[in-house]
Structures are given as C-alpha cells and as structure tokens.
Short mmCIF file of C-alpha atoms in Angstrom, two decimals:
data_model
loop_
_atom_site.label_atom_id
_atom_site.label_comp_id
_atom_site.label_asym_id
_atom_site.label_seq_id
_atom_site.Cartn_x
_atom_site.Cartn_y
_atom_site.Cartn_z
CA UNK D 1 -105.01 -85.82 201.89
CA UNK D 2 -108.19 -87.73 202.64
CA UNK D 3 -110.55 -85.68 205.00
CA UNK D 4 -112.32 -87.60 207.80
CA UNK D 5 -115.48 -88.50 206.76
CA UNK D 6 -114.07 -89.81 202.75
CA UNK D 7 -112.04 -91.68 205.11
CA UNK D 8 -115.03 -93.26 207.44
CA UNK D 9 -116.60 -93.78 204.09
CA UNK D 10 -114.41 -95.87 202.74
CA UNK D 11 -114.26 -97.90 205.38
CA UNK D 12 -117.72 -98.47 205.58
CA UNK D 13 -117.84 -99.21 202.12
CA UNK D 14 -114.84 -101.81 202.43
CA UNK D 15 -117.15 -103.45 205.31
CA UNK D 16 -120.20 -103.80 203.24
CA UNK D 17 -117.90 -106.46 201.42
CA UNK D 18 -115.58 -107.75 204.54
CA UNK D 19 -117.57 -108.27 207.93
CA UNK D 20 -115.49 -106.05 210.64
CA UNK D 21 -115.91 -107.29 213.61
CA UNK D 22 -118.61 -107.00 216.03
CA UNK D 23 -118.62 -104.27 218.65
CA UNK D 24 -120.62 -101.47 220.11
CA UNK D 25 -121.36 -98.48 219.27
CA UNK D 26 -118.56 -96.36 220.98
CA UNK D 27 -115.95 -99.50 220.13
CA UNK D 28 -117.11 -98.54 216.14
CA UNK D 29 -116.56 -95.01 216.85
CA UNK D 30 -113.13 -95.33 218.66
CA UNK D 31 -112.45 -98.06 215.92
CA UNK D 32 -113.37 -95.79 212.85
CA UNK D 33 -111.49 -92.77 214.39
CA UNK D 34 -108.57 -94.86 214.34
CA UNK D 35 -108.67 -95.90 210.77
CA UNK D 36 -108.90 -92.10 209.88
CA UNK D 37 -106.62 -91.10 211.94
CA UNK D 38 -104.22 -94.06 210.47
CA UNK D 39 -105.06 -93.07 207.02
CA UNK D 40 -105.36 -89.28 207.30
CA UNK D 41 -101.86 -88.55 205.46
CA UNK D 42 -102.94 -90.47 202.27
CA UNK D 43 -105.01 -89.46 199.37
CA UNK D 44 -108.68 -90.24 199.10
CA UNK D 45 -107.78 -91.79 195.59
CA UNK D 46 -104.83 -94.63 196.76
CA UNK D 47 -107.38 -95.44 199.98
CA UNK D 48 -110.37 -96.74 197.86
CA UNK D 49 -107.59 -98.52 195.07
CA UNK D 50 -106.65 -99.86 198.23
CA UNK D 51 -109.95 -100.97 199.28
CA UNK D 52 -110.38 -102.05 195.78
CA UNK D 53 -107.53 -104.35 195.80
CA UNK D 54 -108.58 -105.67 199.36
CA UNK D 55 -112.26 -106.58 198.01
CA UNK D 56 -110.87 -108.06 194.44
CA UNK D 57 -108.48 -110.12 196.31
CA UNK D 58 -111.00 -112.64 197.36
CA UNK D 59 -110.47 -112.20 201.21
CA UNK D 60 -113.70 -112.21 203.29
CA UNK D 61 -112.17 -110.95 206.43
CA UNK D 62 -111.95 -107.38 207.15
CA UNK D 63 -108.16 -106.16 206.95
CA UNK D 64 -106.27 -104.64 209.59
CA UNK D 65 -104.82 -100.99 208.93
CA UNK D 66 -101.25 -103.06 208.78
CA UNK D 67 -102.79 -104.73 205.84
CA UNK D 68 -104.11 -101.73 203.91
CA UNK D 69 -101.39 -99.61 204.60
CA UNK D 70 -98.83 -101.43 202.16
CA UNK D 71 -101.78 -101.55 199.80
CA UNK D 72 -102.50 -97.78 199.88
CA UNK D 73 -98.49 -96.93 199.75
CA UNK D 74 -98.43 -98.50 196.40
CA UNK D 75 -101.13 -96.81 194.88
CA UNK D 76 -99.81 -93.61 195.59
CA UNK D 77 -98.90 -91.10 192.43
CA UNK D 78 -95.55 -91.40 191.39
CA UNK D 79 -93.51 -88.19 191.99
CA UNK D 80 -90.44 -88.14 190.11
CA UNK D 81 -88.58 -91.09 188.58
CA UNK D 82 -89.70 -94.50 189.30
CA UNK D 83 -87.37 -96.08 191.35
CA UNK D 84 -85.43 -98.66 188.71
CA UNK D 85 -84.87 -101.99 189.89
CA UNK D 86 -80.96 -102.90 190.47
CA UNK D 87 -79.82 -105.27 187.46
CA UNK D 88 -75.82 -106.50 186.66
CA UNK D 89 -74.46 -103.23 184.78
CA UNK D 90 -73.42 -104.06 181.42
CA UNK D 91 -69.22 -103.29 180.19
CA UNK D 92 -69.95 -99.92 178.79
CA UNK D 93 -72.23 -98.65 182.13
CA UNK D 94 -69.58 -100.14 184.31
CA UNK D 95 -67.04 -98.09 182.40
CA UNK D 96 -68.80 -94.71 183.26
CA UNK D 97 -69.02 -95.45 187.11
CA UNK D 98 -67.27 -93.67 189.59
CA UNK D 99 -65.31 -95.59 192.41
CA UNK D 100 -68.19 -95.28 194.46
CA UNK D 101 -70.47 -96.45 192.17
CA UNK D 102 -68.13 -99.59 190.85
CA UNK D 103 -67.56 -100.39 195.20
CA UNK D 104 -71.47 -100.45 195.37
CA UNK D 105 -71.86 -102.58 191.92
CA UNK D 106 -69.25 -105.21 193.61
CA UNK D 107 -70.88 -104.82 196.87
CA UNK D 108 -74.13 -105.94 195.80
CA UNK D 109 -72.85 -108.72 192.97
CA UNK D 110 -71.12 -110.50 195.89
CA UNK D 111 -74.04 -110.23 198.02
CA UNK D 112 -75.70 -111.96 195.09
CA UNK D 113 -73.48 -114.49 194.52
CA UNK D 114 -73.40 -115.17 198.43
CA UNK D 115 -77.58 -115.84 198.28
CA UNK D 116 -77.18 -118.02 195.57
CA UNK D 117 -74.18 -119.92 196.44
CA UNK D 118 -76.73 -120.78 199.78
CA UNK D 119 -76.61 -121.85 203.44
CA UNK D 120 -73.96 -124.25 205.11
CA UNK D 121 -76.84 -126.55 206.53
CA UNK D 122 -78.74 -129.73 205.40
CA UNK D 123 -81.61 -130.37 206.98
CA UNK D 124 -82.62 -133.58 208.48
CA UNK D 125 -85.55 -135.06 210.13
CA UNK D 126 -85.28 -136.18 213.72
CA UNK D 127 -88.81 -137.48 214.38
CA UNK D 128 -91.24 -134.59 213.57
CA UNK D 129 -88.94 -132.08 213.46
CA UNK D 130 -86.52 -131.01 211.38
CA UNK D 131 -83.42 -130.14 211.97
CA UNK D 132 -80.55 -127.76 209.89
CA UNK D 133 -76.87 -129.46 210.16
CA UNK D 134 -73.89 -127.37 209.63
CA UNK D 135 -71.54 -128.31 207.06
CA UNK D 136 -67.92 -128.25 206.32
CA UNK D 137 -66.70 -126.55 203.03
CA UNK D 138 -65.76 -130.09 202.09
CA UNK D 139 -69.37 -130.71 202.45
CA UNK D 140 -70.13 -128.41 200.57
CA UNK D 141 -71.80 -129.14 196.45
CA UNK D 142 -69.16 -127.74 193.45
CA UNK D 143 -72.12 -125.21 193.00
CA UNK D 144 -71.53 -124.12 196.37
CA UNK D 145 -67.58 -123.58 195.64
CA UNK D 146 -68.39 -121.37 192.93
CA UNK D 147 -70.57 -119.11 193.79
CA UNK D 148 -68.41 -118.39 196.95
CA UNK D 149 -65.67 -118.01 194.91
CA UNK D 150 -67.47 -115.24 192.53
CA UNK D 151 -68.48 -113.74 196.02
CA UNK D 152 -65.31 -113.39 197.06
CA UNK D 153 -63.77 -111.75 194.34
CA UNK D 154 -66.65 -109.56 194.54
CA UNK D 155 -65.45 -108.61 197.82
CA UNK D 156 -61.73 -108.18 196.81
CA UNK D 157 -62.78 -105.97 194.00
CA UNK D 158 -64.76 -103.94 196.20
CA UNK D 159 -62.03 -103.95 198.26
CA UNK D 160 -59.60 -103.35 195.88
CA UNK D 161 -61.36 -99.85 195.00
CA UNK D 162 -61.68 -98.81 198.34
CA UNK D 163 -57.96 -98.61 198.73
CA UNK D 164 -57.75 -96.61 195.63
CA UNK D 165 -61.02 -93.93 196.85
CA UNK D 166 -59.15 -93.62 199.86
CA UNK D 167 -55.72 -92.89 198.06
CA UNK D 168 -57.18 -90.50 196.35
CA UNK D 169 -59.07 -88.84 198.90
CA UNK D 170 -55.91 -88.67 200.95
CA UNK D 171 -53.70 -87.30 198.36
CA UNK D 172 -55.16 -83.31 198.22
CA UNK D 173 -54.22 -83.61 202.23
CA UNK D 174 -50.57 -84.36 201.80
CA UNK D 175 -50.16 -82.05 198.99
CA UNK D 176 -51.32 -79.07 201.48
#
C-alpha cells in the first residue's frame, strides 16, 4: 500500500499536468491529506497508472478522487482468475450444469431477451420536450413480440427447474 508522501507525490505530479484548484496553504494541506488518506489502501504502482491514464486522456481539469478511484481499481494486479465475462453457454456446457447453474443461465438469457425486446414507450415531442407514451402490446413492433416471447420462456424454464431443485431438495426430508 502506497505510503503518504508516494501518495502526496503523485498528486503533485498529476497537478503539474491538471491545474487543481486554487486555495491556501492549509486548504492544500487538508486537501492533500485527503487524497492520501482516500488512496492509502492502494498500491503506489495502480495510483500513478492511474494518474497516467488521467494525464493521457486529454482532460485539463484536475480529477476528483471519485474520478481516479475507478481508474486506480482497474489497474490493480490481478489475483486469481480474471473474472470471465458471461456469454450464451453452448449445448455441451449447458449439458454439464447443475440445476442451479441451468436456473441462473435462464435467468440471465431472459433478462437478455427482455433488454432487447425494449421499452413499452414512444417518445414524442410536445414543444421542447419530449415526452415517452406507453404502449399497448398491440402497439407493440413483431420484434417486440419476439423477444418477449424468448423472455418468457426463459422465465418458464427457469421456472420449470426450480420446481424440480426444490423436489429434490425436499425428497431426503420425507424419506427421514
């Protein structure tokens, strides 16, 4: 973890490049004493990628600790596996699931087909603003129709499994 003064350094560095803003003496001291105390937990190394990242990204102004942090958090070392990124599982990786794991799978297809199937609203213009109308399911594109469909039988699916986890969590019970 980043001492201190690495910390007040590379702040000072980072506002070589960004202008802070102005303020007195004590209001710099209070000010860099927060920014060490809000970066105090992280690594010396992911604070000045961080900084890096700030001064390469073209912005002038100095960031707030709000806008570092998220900055800093991804330049931390990896510990472990990375964290894959959730993808349709093909016939065969379906087939090894458990229940759990095929409720989850259904779970988050129909919450995909749900995004993508879209809001029940146009929007319209009344003068300057604009305004969302609700819509009936007549209303409502073909495109619409089917993704809601796929989302529901997502959902029944999910369902579906449930009922069966349960079953089988209930049947060691009655056989005691």
């Amino acid at each position: 973890m980043a001492e201190k003064t690495e910390v007040y350094d590379a702040i000072e560095a980072l506002a070589v490049h960004c202008r802070p803003p102005l303020m007195s003496v004590e209001q710099r001291t209070l000010w860099l004493r927060d920014w060490a105390n809000d970066l105090a937990e992280f690594p010396l190394d992911s604070i000045n990628t961080a900084c890096r990242k700030w001064r390469h990204s073209g912005t002038a102004k100095f960031p707030t600790a709000g806008q570092l942090l998220p900055l800093i958090r991804e330049s931390l070392p990896v510990q472990g596996e990375r964290v894959q990124i959730w993808r349709p599982a093909t016939a065969s990786e379906y087939a090894a699931m458990s229940l759990r794991e095929k409720i989850r799978e259904h779970t988050i297809l129909a919450h995909e087909a749900g995004s993508k199937a879209g809001p029940m609203f146009r929007n319209t213009s009344q003068g300057k603003r604009m305004m969302g109308v609700h819509l009936d399911a007549e209303e409502m594109p073909d495109n619409w129709r089917i993704w809601k469909a796929e989302e529901k039988r997502h959902l029944e699916e999910a369902s579906r499994l449930r009922s069966k986890l349960f079953e089988a969590q209930r049947a060691p019970m009655a056989a005691e």
